[in-house]
Amino acid sequence: MAAVLQEDKVVSNETTRKLHWHIMLRFCLLTVLNHMDRANLIPSQLIAERVGTNRWIGFLTLGWGIVATCMAGLTNSPTHLYILRFLLGAFEAGTFPAMWAHLTRFYAGGPDLAAAWGFIGAAQPLAQVIGAPVASGLLLTDGFLNLHGWQWLFLLEGLPTICLGVWIWLTLAPGPLGAKFLTAAEQDSVHQQVKHNKERMGKEGGGQSTMDGIRCWKVWAQGFGSGWAGIMRYGAMYWTPLIVFSIIKGKSAASGATPEQVKVSGAVAALLAGVPYSWSALVTYLNARHAKRTGEMYYHLLVPLAIGALALAVLAVALGHNSYVAFFGLILSSTSQASNPLEWGYPATYLSGPALSSGWAVANCISAYGGIVGPYLIGAVKTRYGGYTIPMVIMTAVNSLAVLYFAVLLRFLPAKIAKKPDEGAEEDGLSVPGHFASVEGTQEHQDAAEWQESGTVAELKREHN
């Protein structure tokens, strides 16, 4: 029996690898191009459920690519700019919720979804590493072919997005059944795991209708918490280059640097700002992957936030005193980004189907305030008091409150999701969605073994009949 389960693990890993290459590559590229806009529209999510998430994602990507390209040549007046910017936001807004909804067709349960989103979440800080130098370089092309630098910026960001939209429209599989990159047995395996998870949610009273997701207090509470944590995340993300420059400038001033040397430090700061972003991408991916491997979500969410709060305190104390320690604190503070995929994985532990899609959309709408408050709060406090010490003290308090908030909130969410797969079976024969429990004698365990022996679900059903 153990041999059968070991074989299942190998097959599952191979299937997961194929899913990642087919879906994650497209969605990571989408995230890099889309990370600037964080608003989300519930109507867009409802349309996605009706017309198919794969086609809807392709349509949204095509739309924003076309509008972004048009902004290079059709912005002859402020009115034109406002109209195009509104359309751009409308197309970009529904992309993240639609990606979430599409992932639920292939991944079952919170840890699996969190791991999948870890790949996508890692693309967000990487977009900062890639985007800033590219944008700066494009702005320097001012006058080339009689176009302004900002026009080249829109053209060379819009045209690749159009190509990506066409690629997604033509190639993104709508679901596991019929997905050409999977074998027939793998298609059945993925489909049945997702189906079983949905049925389990129904038995446990988890919401499944669109209105269930909108009315669920848990997604409202989670959205508020994610927004609160986002105050620090997005505040630090947008101010990191200037904080790095402040650290370098302070060190240069202390060493008696000339104005020319201080100018050079600005270019160095732009390069060094990529270090915190790269660290954030790495720990986001590793944390989500480890959460999937262990089936544990609670501490994988809280620990990165706690590390981020501690690092911010170190940064606040070291600013103006020790540049090396301050820079180390800044790097480590970006660890808090690693909790983000786990935050968005939790709704999958109590919602499924259309309820999960609408619930994510609601939570995203609520959490958007963090991306607005964070950057402005740091800027306002810096302007009022000068320097970054007091802003970082405030961000330390904000992140610490986020840790406490989620520590309490998550206790009201399904606790069994935090149980390792090999620590025992749940009453329904599963420990974590997507992993068969290793307790012999349960009906689900017997079905899993027979499933592997027969090769397909269809054969299993014939055997039962």
XYZ file of C-alpha atoms in Angstrom:
465
model
C 0.000 0.000 0.000
C 2.871 2.388 0.778
C 4.301 1.749 -2.678
C 1.035 2.791 -4.234
C 1.008 6.057 -2.282
C 4.636 6.750 -3.212
C 3.736 6.292 -6.881
C 0.859 8.742 -6.444
C 3.256 11.296 -5.041
C 5.577 11.007 -8.057
C 2.705 11.338 -10.510
C 1.309 14.338 -8.591
C 4.671 16.104 -8.682
C 4.979 15.573 -12.428
C 1.436 16.806 -12.960
C 2.075 19.855 -10.794
C 5.203 20.646 -12.792
C 3.182 20.602 -16.009
C 0.496 22.820 -14.490
C 3.120 25.318 -13.371
C 4.732 25.516 -16.806
C 1.396 25.889 -18.601
C -0.310 28.362 -16.249
C 2.336 30.051 -14.106
C 4.512 31.256 -16.993
C 1.573 33.112 -18.529
C 0.310 34.458 -15.217
C 3.763 35.616 -14.049
C 4.134 37.623 -17.255
C 0.653 39.019 -16.664
C 1.633 40.057 -13.149
C 4.776 41.848 -14.313
C 2.717 43.867 -16.806
C -0.239 44.387 -14.482
C 1.298 45.083 -11.061
C 0.729 48.826 -11.210
C -3.081 48.585 -10.935
C -4.436 46.966 -7.778
C -8.156 47.771 -8.055
C -10.530 44.901 -8.782
C -14.051 44.840 -10.147
C -16.663 42.350 -8.961
C -18.721 42.616 -12.224
C -15.639 41.601 -14.184
C -15.302 38.509 -12.007
C -18.929 37.537 -12.578
C -18.451 37.827 -16.340
C -15.359 35.628 -16.090
C -17.418 32.868 -14.481
C -19.953 33.017 -17.317
C -17.754 33.288 -20.413
C -14.773 31.246 -19.193
C -11.782 32.539 -17.268
C -9.226 31.602 -19.931
C -10.924 33.630 -22.677
C -11.768 36.467 -20.296
C -8.141 36.790 -19.157
C -7.037 36.840 -22.792
C -9.644 39.495 -23.611
C -8.642 41.710 -20.675
C -4.960 41.419 -21.580
C -5.630 42.286 -25.214
C -7.797 45.208 -24.169
C -5.283 46.820 -21.854
C -2.457 46.241 -24.363
C -4.423 48.011 -27.094
C -5.400 50.899 -24.803
C -1.826 51.284 -23.501
C -0.568 51.409 -27.084
C -3.211 53.985 -27.999
C -2.030 56.188 -25.135
C 1.207 56.694 -27.073
C -0.549 58.501 -29.912
C -4.110 59.438 -28.995
C -3.561 61.591 -25.919
C -3.903 64.982 -27.585
C -5.847 66.488 -24.689
C -6.457 65.856 -20.979
C -9.913 64.492 -21.850
C -8.410 61.849 -24.144
C -5.927 60.901 -21.437
C -8.663 60.520 -18.804
C -10.809 58.370 -21.109
C -7.935 56.080 -22.070
C -6.731 55.828 -18.471
C -10.230 54.889 -17.355
C -10.404 52.178 -20.020
C -6.944 50.930 -19.073
C -7.972 50.597 -15.430
C -11.206 48.850 -16.416
C -9.315 46.221 -18.432
C -6.564 45.716 -15.863
C -8.878 45.657 -12.854
C -10.357 42.202 -13.306
C -7.155 40.411 -14.248
C -5.985 39.293 -10.814
C -9.373 37.946 -9.644
C -9.784 36.175 -12.990
C -6.381 34.528 -12.552
C -7.416 33.395 -9.069
C -10.633 31.922 -10.446
C -8.741 30.105 -13.180
C -6.309 28.586 -10.691
C -9.229 27.010 -8.798
C -9.960 24.893 -11.886
C -6.579 23.179 -11.521
C -5.577 23.399 -7.847
C -7.572 22.036 -4.904
C -7.466 23.625 -1.478
C -5.653 26.427 0.312
C -2.008 25.213 0.408
C -2.017 24.190 -3.265
C -3.525 27.517 -4.320
C -1.150 29.447 -2.068
C 1.819 27.640 -3.620
C 0.534 28.405 -7.105
C 0.030 32.044 -6.185
C 3.538 32.077 -4.724
C 4.935 31.866 -8.252
C 2.749 34.777 -9.324
C 3.394 36.754 -6.143
C 7.136 36.455 -6.740
C 6.648 38.227 -10.076
C 5.390 41.393 -8.343
C 8.700 42.448 -6.734
C 10.563 41.215 -9.815
C 8.463 43.639 -11.830
C 9.988 46.418 -9.720
C 13.490 45.140 -10.477
C 12.818 44.987 -14.218
C 10.307 47.790 -14.658
C 12.166 50.770 -13.180
C 15.369 50.453 -15.279
C 13.371 49.687 -18.423
C 11.079 52.677 -17.895
C 14.038 54.959 -17.177
C 15.810 53.767 -20.300
C 12.741 54.281 -22.481
C 12.298 57.825 -21.206
C 15.829 58.569 -22.428
C 14.760 57.792 -26.021
C 13.014 61.161 -26.218
C 13.091 62.420 -29.820
C 13.841 59.065 -31.462
C 11.677 58.727 -34.606
C 9.994 61.984 -33.569
C 8.391 60.349 -30.532
C 8.635 61.468 -26.930
C 10.126 59.150 -24.331
C 6.769 58.663 -22.623
C 5.288 57.571 -25.980
C 7.968 54.898 -26.359
C 7.185 53.837 -22.809
C 3.532 53.173 -23.644
C 4.351 51.563 -27.008
C 6.923 49.122 -25.687
C 4.751 48.179 -22.716
C 1.523 47.939 -24.725
C 2.723 45.903 -27.705
C 4.159 42.980 -25.651
C 0.905 42.929 -23.678
C -1.066 42.540 -26.914
C 1.148 39.602 -27.910
C 0.708 38.050 -24.466
C -3.071 38.450 -24.723
C -3.158 36.638 -28.071
C -0.965 33.852 -26.678
C -3.201 33.407 -23.642
C -6.392 33.475 -25.747
C -5.083 30.765 -28.072
C -3.250 28.465 -25.672
C -4.483 28.736 -22.054
C -6.424 25.565 -21.211
C -9.938 26.230 -19.834
C -9.709 23.338 -17.369
C -7.938 20.033 -16.690
C -10.242 17.944 -18.879
C -8.960 18.205 -22.418
C -5.765 20.020 -21.412
C -3.313 18.848 -24.064
C -0.250 19.289 -21.860
C -1.577 16.589 -19.464
C -1.990 12.889 -20.084
C -5.475 11.383 -19.839
C -4.697 9.959 -16.392
C -3.344 13.293 -15.186
C -6.438 15.095 -16.475
C -8.627 12.721 -14.469
C -6.417 13.078 -11.400
C -6.546 16.890 -11.347
C -10.260 17.014 -12.196
C -11.225 14.584 -9.456
C -9.141 16.326 -6.798
C -10.765 19.671 -7.586
C -14.202 18.048 -7.735
C -13.681 16.240 -4.435
C -12.575 19.449 -2.733
C -15.705 21.243 -3.973
C -17.949 18.425 -2.744
C -16.175 18.430 0.619
C -16.826 22.169 0.919
C -20.510 21.564 0.270
C -20.715 18.906 2.980
C -18.968 21.175 5.489
C -21.268 24.108 4.780
C -18.760 26.130 2.753
C -20.318 28.771 0.497
C -20.575 28.007 -3.211
C -22.881 30.615 -4.784
C -21.794 34.085 -5.894
C -23.802 35.773 -3.141
C -22.305 33.425 -0.530
C -18.895 34.857 -1.359
C -20.089 38.465 -1.303
C -21.902 38.057 2.029
C -19.173 36.040 3.769
C -17.812 38.057 6.712
C -14.518 36.194 6.545
C -13.528 37.611 3.156
C -14.440 41.108 4.336
C -12.273 40.628 7.414
C -9.456 39.121 5.376
C -9.642 41.971 2.866
C -9.300 44.525 5.660
C -6.307 42.651 7.106
C -4.598 42.333 3.729
C -5.135 46.034 3.137
C -3.646 46.847 6.530
C -0.595 44.692 5.797
C -0.483 46.306 2.357
C 0.094 49.729 3.935
C 3.604 48.610 4.769
C 4.105 46.388 1.711
C 3.219 48.964 -0.908
C 4.567 51.887 1.071
C 7.964 50.235 1.319
C 7.787 48.997 -2.284
C 7.354 52.471 -3.744
C 9.765 54.219 -1.384
C 12.560 51.612 -1.404
C 14.720 53.354 -4.066
C 14.580 56.656 -2.165
C 15.242 54.954 1.177
C 18.298 53.258 -0.344
C 19.456 56.604 -1.728
C 18.990 58.176 1.701
C 21.114 55.446 3.289
C 23.886 55.877 0.700
C 23.698 59.667 0.810
C 24.012 59.635 4.578
C 27.071 57.417 4.355
C 28.561 59.629 1.637
C 27.980 62.785 3.675
C 29.556 61.187 6.734
C 32.668 60.359 4.688
C 32.916 63.877 3.214
C 31.894 62.934 -0.332
C 31.856 65.563 -3.097
C 28.597 66.529 -4.894
C 29.770 64.537 -7.926
C 30.180 61.437 -5.775
C 26.714 61.966 -4.317
C 25.335 62.081 -7.877
C 26.956 58.741 -8.604
C 25.378 57.350 -5.436
C 21.960 57.971 -7.024
C 22.767 55.519 -9.814
C 24.128 53.039 -7.286
C 20.929 53.371 -5.246
C 18.839 52.491 -8.303
C 20.827 49.273 -8.666
C 20.850 48.411 -4.957
C 17.073 48.899 -4.768
C 16.795 45.682 -6.742
C 18.255 43.689 -3.832
C 15.211 43.987 -1.502
C 12.878 43.307 -4.438
C 14.850 40.203 -5.425
C 14.909 38.948 -1.834
C 11.160 39.476 -1.613
C 10.592 37.444 -4.784
C 12.795 34.602 -3.521
C 11.243 34.253 -0.057
C 7.710 34.581 -1.476
C 8.316 31.627 -3.763
C 10.091 29.499 -1.141
C 7.553 30.210 1.602
C 4.581 29.296 -0.594
C 6.332 26.166 -1.813
C 7.121 25.051 1.733
C 3.523 25.736 2.797
C 2.294 23.384 0.080
C 4.842 20.728 1.001
C 3.887 20.737 4.692
C 0.198 21.606 4.308
C 0.637 24.312 6.973
C -0.676 27.839 6.381
C -1.050 29.622 9.733
C 2.617 30.148 10.607
C 3.677 30.494 6.983
C 1.475 33.596 6.946
C 2.383 35.039 10.352
C 6.144 34.468 10.446
C 7.015 36.551 7.344
C 4.887 39.413 8.681
C 6.611 39.185 12.066
C 10.069 39.136 10.458
C 9.092 42.175 8.418
C 8.000 44.067 11.540
C 11.226 43.216 13.381
C 13.321 44.238 10.376
C 11.516 47.573 10.113
C 12.369 48.270 13.742
C 16.027 47.524 12.990
C 15.853 49.829 9.963
C 14.315 52.655 11.992
C 17.002 52.419 14.683
C 19.928 52.089 12.252
C 18.980 54.941 9.898
C 21.533 57.711 10.255
C 23.789 55.559 12.432
C 24.877 52.437 10.563
C 24.271 52.248 6.816
C 25.064 48.546 6.537
C 22.644 47.537 9.284
C 19.993 49.870 7.862
C 20.316 48.323 4.407
C 20.163 44.823 5.895
C 16.983 45.802 7.766
C 15.471 47.160 4.553
C 16.200 43.911 2.722
C 14.789 41.773 5.515
C 11.662 43.941 5.818
C 10.619 42.832 2.325
C 10.113 39.335 3.779
C 6.586 40.406 4.751
C 5.591 40.088 1.080
C 5.904 36.300 1.473
C 2.706 36.156 3.530
C 0.606 37.567 0.688
C -0.038 34.272 -1.198
C -1.100 32.623 2.059
C -3.573 35.422 2.778
C -5.249 34.798 -0.562
C -5.075 31.033 -0.124
C -7.217 31.056 3.025
C -10.571 31.811 1.314
C -10.173 28.507 -0.529
C -10.469 26.732 2.822
C -14.088 27.820 3.336
C -15.392 28.829 -0.120
C -15.471 27.159 -3.520
C -16.736 27.724 -7.050
C -18.437 31.065 -7.817
C -18.418 31.945 -4.098
C -14.636 31.760 -4.046
C -14.341 33.967 -7.135
C -16.712 36.635 -5.819
C -15.154 36.402 -2.349
C -11.699 37.082 -3.745
C -13.046 40.029 -5.721
C -14.630 41.494 -2.579
C -11.453 41.010 -0.538
C -9.344 42.585 -3.280
C -11.650 45.595 -3.497
C -11.396 46.135 0.253
C -7.631 45.568 0.456
C -6.929 48.186 -2.229
C -6.823 50.895 0.448
C -3.417 49.624 1.577
C -1.825 50.466 -1.755
C -3.229 53.993 -1.507
C -2.561 54.743 2.161
C 0.954 53.251 2.416
C 2.904 55.373 -0.092
C 1.067 58.579 0.823
C 1.470 57.991 4.558
C 5.233 57.564 4.296
C 5.488 60.633 2.073
C 3.366 62.799 4.359
C 5.233 61.815 7.529
C 8.616 62.272 5.832
C 7.595 65.746 4.671
C 6.358 66.676 8.132
C 9.295 65.382 10.199
C 12.107 64.920 7.691
C 13.962 61.668 7.071
C 12.657 58.114 7.140
C 13.110 57.203 10.804
C 9.624 58.170 11.996
C 7.903 56.716 8.877
C 9.666 53.404 9.536
C 8.608 53.482 13.202
C 5.005 53.917 12.047
C 5.390 51.088 9.513
C 6.769 48.877 12.300
C 3.626 49.516 14.338
C 1.398 48.909 11.299
C 3.070 45.589 10.506
C 2.980 44.490 14.158
C -0.765 45.154 14.298
C -1.172 43.130 11.094
C 0.526 40.174 12.792
C -1.815 40.397 15.784
C -4.872 40.859 13.568
C -4.193 37.772 11.456
C -3.132 35.733 14.486
C -6.625 36.259 15.926
C -8.616 36.165 12.672
C -7.129 32.932 11.373
C -8.196 31.129 14.530
C -11.790 31.510 13.306
C -10.961 29.936 9.928
C -10.709 26.173 9.260
C -7.952 24.878 11.513
C -7.558 21.499 9.860
C -5.955 23.038 6.812
C -2.879 23.663 8.949
C -2.403 19.951 9.552
C 0.459 18.180 7.848
C -0.569 15.488 5.363
C 1.242 12.746 7.252
C -0.080 13.646 10.700
C -3.328 11.812 10.309
C -6.553 11.779 8.366
C -9.595 13.945 8.710
C -13.030 12.481 9.142
C -13.639 12.557 5.398
C -10.442 10.661 4.691
C -8.355 13.670 3.665
C -5.920 15.785 5.634
C -5.170 18.550 3.144
C -7.041 19.064 -0.122
C -5.120 17.412 -2.901
C -3.328 14.926 -0.607
C -4.700 11.500 0.247
C -4.496 10.602 3.918
C -2.204 7.728 4.812
C -4.612 6.036 7.207
C -5.537 2.628 5.909
C -9.093 1.448 6.116
C -10.781 4.682 5.039
C -12.918 4.546 1.929
C -11.083 7.487 0.372
C -7.754 5.755 0.907
C -9.018 2.584 -0.766
C -10.374 4.618 -3.668
C -7.016 6.328 -4.049
C -5.187 3.034 -4.220
C -7.650 1.566 -6.715
C -7.447 4.768 -8.743
C -3.699 4.368 -9.170
C -3.993 0.693 -9.984
C -6.695 1.152 -12.607
C -5.121 4.269 -14.136
C -8.316 6.229 -14.754
C -11.345 7.331 -12.807
C -13.636 5.819 -15.405
C -12.216 2.378 -14.747
C -12.587 2.947 -11.018
C -16.269 3.789 -11.427
C -16.837 0.645 -13.489
C -15.184 -1.416 -10.763
C -17.464 0.106 -8.110
C -20.527 -0.538 -10.264
